[in-house]
Tab-separated table of C-alpha atoms and ligand atoms in Angstrom:
chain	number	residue	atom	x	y	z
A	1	UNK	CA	9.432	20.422	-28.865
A	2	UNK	CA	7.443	18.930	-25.879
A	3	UNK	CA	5.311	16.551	-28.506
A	4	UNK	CA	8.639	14.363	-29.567
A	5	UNK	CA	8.995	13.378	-25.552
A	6	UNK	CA	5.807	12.256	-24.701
A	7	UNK	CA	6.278	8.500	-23.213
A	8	UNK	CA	4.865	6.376	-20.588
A	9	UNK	CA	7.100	4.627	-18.590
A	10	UNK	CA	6.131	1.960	-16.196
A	11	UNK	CA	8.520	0.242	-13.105
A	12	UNK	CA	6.716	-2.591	-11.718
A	13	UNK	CA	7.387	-5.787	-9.672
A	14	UNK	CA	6.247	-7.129	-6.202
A	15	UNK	CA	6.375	-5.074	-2.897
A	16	UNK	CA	9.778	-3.666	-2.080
A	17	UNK	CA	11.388	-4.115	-5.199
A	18	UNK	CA	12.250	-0.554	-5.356
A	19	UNK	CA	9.769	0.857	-7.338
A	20	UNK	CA	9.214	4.039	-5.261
A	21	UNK	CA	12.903	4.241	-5.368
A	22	UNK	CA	13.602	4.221	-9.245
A	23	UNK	CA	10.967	6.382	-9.350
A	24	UNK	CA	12.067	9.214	-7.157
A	25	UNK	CA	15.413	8.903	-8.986
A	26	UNK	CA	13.997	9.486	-12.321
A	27	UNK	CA	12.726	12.318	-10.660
A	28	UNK	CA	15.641	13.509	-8.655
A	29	UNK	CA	17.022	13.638	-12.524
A	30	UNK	CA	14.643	15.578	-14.284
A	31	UNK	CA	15.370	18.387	-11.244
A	32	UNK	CA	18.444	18.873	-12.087
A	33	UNK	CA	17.118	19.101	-15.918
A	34	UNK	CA	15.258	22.166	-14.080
A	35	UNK	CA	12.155	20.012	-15.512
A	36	UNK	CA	8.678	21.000	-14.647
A	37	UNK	CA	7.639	17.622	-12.801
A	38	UNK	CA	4.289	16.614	-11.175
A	39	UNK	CA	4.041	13.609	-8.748
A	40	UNK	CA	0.888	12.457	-7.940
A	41	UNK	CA	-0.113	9.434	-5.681
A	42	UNK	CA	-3.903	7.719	-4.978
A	43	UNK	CA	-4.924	9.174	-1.586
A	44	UNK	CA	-5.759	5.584	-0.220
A	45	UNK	CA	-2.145	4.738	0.283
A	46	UNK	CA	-1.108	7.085	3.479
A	47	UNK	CA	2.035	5.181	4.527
A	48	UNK	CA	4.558	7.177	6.283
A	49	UNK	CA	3.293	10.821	4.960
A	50	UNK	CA	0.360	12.877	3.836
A	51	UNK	CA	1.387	14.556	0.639
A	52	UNK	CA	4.682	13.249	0.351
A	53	UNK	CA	5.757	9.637	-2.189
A	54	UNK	CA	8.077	7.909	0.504
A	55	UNK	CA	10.034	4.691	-0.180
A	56	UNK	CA	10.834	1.712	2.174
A	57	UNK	CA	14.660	2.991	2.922
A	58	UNK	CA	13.013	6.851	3.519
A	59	UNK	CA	13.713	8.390	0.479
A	60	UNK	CA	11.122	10.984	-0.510
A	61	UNK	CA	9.781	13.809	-2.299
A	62	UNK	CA	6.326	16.353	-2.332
A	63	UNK	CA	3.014	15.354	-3.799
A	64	UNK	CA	-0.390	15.805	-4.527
A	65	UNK	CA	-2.295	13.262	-3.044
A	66	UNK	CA	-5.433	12.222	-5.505
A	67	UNK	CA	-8.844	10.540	-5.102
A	68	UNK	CA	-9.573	10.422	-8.786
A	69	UNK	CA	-7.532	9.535	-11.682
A	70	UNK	CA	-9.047	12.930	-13.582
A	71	UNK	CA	-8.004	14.863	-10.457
A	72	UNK	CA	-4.605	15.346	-12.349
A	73	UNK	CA	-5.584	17.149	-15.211
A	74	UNK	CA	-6.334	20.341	-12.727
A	75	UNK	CA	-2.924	20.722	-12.492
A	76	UNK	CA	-1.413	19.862	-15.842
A	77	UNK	CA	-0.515	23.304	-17.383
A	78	UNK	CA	1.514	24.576	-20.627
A	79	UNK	CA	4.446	24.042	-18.783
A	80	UNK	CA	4.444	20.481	-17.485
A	81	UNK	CA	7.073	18.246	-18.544
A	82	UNK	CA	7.126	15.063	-16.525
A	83	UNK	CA	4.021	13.372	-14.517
A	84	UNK	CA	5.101	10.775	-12.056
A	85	UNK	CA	2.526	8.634	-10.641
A	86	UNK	CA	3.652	6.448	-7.087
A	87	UNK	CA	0.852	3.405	-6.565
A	88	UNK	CA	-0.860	3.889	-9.636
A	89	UNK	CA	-2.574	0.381	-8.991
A	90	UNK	CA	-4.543	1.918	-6.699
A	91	UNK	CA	-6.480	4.370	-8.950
A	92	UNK	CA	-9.177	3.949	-10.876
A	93	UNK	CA	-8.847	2.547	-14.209
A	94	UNK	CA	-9.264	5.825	-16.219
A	95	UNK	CA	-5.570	6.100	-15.530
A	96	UNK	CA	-4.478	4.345	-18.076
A	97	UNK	CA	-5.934	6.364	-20.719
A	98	UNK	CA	-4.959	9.925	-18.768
A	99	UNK	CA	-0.953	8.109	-19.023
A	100	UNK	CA	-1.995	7.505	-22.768
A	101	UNK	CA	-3.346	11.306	-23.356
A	102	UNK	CA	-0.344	12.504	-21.470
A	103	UNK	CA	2.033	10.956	-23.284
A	104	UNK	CA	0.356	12.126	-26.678
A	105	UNK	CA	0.332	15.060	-25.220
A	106	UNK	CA	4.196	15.432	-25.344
A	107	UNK	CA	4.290	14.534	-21.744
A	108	UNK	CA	6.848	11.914	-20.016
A	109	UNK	CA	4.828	9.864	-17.803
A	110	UNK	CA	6.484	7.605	-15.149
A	111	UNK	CA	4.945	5.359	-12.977
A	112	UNK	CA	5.608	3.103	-10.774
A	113	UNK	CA	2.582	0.074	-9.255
A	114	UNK	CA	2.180	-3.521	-8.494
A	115	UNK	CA	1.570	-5.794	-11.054
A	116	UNK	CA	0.457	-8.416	-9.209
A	117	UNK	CA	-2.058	-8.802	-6.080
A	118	UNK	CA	-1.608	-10.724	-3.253
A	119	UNK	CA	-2.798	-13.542	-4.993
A	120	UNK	CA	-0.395	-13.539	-7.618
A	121	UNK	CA	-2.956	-12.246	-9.789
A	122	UNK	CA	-2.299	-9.613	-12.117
A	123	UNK	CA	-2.919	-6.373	-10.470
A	124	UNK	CA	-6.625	-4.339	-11.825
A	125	UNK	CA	-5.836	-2.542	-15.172
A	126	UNK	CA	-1.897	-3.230	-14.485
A	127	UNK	CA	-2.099	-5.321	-17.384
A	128	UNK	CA	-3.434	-2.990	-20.141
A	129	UNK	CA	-1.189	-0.410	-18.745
A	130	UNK	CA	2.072	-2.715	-18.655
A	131	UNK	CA	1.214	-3.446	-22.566
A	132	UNK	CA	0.468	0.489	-23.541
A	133	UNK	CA	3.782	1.731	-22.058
A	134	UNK	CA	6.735	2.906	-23.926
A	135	UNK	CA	9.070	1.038	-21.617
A	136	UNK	CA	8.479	-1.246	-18.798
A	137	UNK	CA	11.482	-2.018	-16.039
A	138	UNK	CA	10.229	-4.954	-13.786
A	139	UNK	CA	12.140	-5.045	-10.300
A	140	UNK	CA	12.397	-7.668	-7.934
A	141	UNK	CA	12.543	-7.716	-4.181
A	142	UNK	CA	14.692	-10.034	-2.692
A	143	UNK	CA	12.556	-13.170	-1.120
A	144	UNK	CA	12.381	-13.130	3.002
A	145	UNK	CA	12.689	-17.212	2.807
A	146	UNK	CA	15.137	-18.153	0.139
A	147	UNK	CA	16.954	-15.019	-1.249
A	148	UNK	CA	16.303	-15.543	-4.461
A	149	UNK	CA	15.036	-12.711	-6.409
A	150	UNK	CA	11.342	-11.796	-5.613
A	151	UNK	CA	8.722	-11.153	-7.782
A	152	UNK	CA	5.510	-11.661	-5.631
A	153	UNK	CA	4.309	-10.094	-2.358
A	154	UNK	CA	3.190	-12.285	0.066
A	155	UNK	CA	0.442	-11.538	2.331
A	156	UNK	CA	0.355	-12.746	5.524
A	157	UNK	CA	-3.016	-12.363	8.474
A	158	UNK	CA	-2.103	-12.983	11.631
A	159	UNK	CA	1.507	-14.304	10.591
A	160	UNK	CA	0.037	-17.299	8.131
A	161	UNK	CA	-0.333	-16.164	4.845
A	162	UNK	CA	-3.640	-15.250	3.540
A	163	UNK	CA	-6.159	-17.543	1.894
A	164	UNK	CA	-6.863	-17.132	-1.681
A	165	UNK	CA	-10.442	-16.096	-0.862
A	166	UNK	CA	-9.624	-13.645	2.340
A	167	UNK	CA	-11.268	-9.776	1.684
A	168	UNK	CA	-8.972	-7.156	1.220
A	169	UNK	CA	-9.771	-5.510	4.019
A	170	UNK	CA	-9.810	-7.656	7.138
A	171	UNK	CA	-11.221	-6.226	10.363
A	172	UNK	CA	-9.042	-7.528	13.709
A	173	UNK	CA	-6.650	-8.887	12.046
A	174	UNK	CA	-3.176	-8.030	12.083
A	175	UNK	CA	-2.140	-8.214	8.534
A	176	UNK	CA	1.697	-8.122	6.710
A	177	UNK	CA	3.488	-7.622	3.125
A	178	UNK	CA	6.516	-9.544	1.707
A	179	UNK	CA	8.523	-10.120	-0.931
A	180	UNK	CA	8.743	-13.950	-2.101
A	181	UNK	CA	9.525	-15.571	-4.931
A	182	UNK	CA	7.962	-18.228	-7.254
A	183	UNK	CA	8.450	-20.860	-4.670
A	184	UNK	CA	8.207	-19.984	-1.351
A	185	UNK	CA	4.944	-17.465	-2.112
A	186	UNK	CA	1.983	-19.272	-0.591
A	187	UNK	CA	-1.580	-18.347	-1.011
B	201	ADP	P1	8.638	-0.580	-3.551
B	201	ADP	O1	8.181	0.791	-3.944
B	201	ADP	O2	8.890	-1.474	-4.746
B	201	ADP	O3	7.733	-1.249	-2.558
B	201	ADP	P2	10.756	0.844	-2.194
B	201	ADP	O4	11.425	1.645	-3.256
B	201	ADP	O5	9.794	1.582	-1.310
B	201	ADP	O6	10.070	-0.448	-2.860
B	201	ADP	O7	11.813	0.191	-1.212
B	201	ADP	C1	12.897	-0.573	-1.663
B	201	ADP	C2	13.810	-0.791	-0.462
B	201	ADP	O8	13.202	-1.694	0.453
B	201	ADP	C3	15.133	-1.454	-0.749
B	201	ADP	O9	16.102	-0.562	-1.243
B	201	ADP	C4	15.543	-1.971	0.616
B	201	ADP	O10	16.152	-0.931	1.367
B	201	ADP	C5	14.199	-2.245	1.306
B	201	ADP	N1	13.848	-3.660	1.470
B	201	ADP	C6	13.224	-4.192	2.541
B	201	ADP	N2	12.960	-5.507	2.381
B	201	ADP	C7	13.436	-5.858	1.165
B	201	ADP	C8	13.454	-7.086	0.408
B	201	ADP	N3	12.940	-8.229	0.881
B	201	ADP	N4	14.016	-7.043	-0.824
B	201	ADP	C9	14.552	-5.913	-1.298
B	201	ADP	N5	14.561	-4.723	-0.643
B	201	ADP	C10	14.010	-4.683	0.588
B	202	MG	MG1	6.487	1.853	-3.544
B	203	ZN	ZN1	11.960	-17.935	-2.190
């Protein structure tokens, strides 16, 4: 019965456009469903809690925290029905075919991950896994300037926003997220 659910399902969009949310409510679902669920996140991203997906407004849930894409299939058993994935961007790119092996598998796969850097440049393998998925839902934040909806994340470094060339990680520097749109995002 499990082979005729397998899907991937993938909720994108710019920071704070409720991805983390949706997710957890997908999951919140398949609870009640008394489905056996999974939800994994890339260790890298330790915002708010250690072992736990946690969205902007709080909501959360348990998880295993993983280094490695493959990490996940030691704890994929007979019984798993649903793998969520928080941040997937931030995993390596072998991801994409572990969603696609899952989801053959009989396995519902949701994720949730930028699709765009700060840049506005699509996001690593986003791409490949944006065009393999079952169903894609692309959220938008509402933009801190104008109000219209959002569907970039602006960075800013020391309160200007970032130059195109700046290093991801920047030593010193205070550095900030948020959502803009088309219009006002600046890089
Ligand atoms: P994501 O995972 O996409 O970054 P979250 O699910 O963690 O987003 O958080 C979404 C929540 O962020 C919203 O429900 C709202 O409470 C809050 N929020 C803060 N700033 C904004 C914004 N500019 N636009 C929309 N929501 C925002
Ligand atoms: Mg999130
Ligand atoms: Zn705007």
């Amino acid at each position: 019965m499990r082979n005729q659910t397998g899907r991937i399902e993938v909720i994108t969009g710019p920071m704070y456009a409720g991805k983390t949310e949706e997710l957890l409510r997908r999951v919140r679902r398949a609870e009640y469903a008394e489905e056996n669920i999974l939800v994994f996140k890339p260790v890298i991203d330790n915002r708010y809690a250690e072992g736990e997906v946690v969205s902007h407004n709080k909501s959360h849930t348990r998880s295993i925290n993983i280094s490695k894409a493959k990490d996940i299939w030691n704890f994929i058993t007979d019984d798993t029905d649903i793998v969520a994935i928080d941040e997937i961007q931030f995993l390596d790119e072998e991801a994409v075919d572990i969603c696609e092996d899952l989801a053959d598998q009989g396995i519902r796969v949701i994720v949730s991950g930028l699709d765009r850097n700060f840049r506005g440049d699509p996001f690593s393998f986003m791409p490949r896994l944006l065009t393999l998925a079952d169903q894609v839902d692309k959220l938008t934040a509402v933009c801190v300037k104008c109000h219209a909806p959002a569907t970039r994340t602006q960075r800013l470094v020391n309160g200007k926003p970032a130059n195109y060339d700046d290093p991801i990680i920047l030593i010193g520097a205070t550095e900030a997220y948020e959502a803009r749109c088309r219009h006002c995002h600046q890089v």
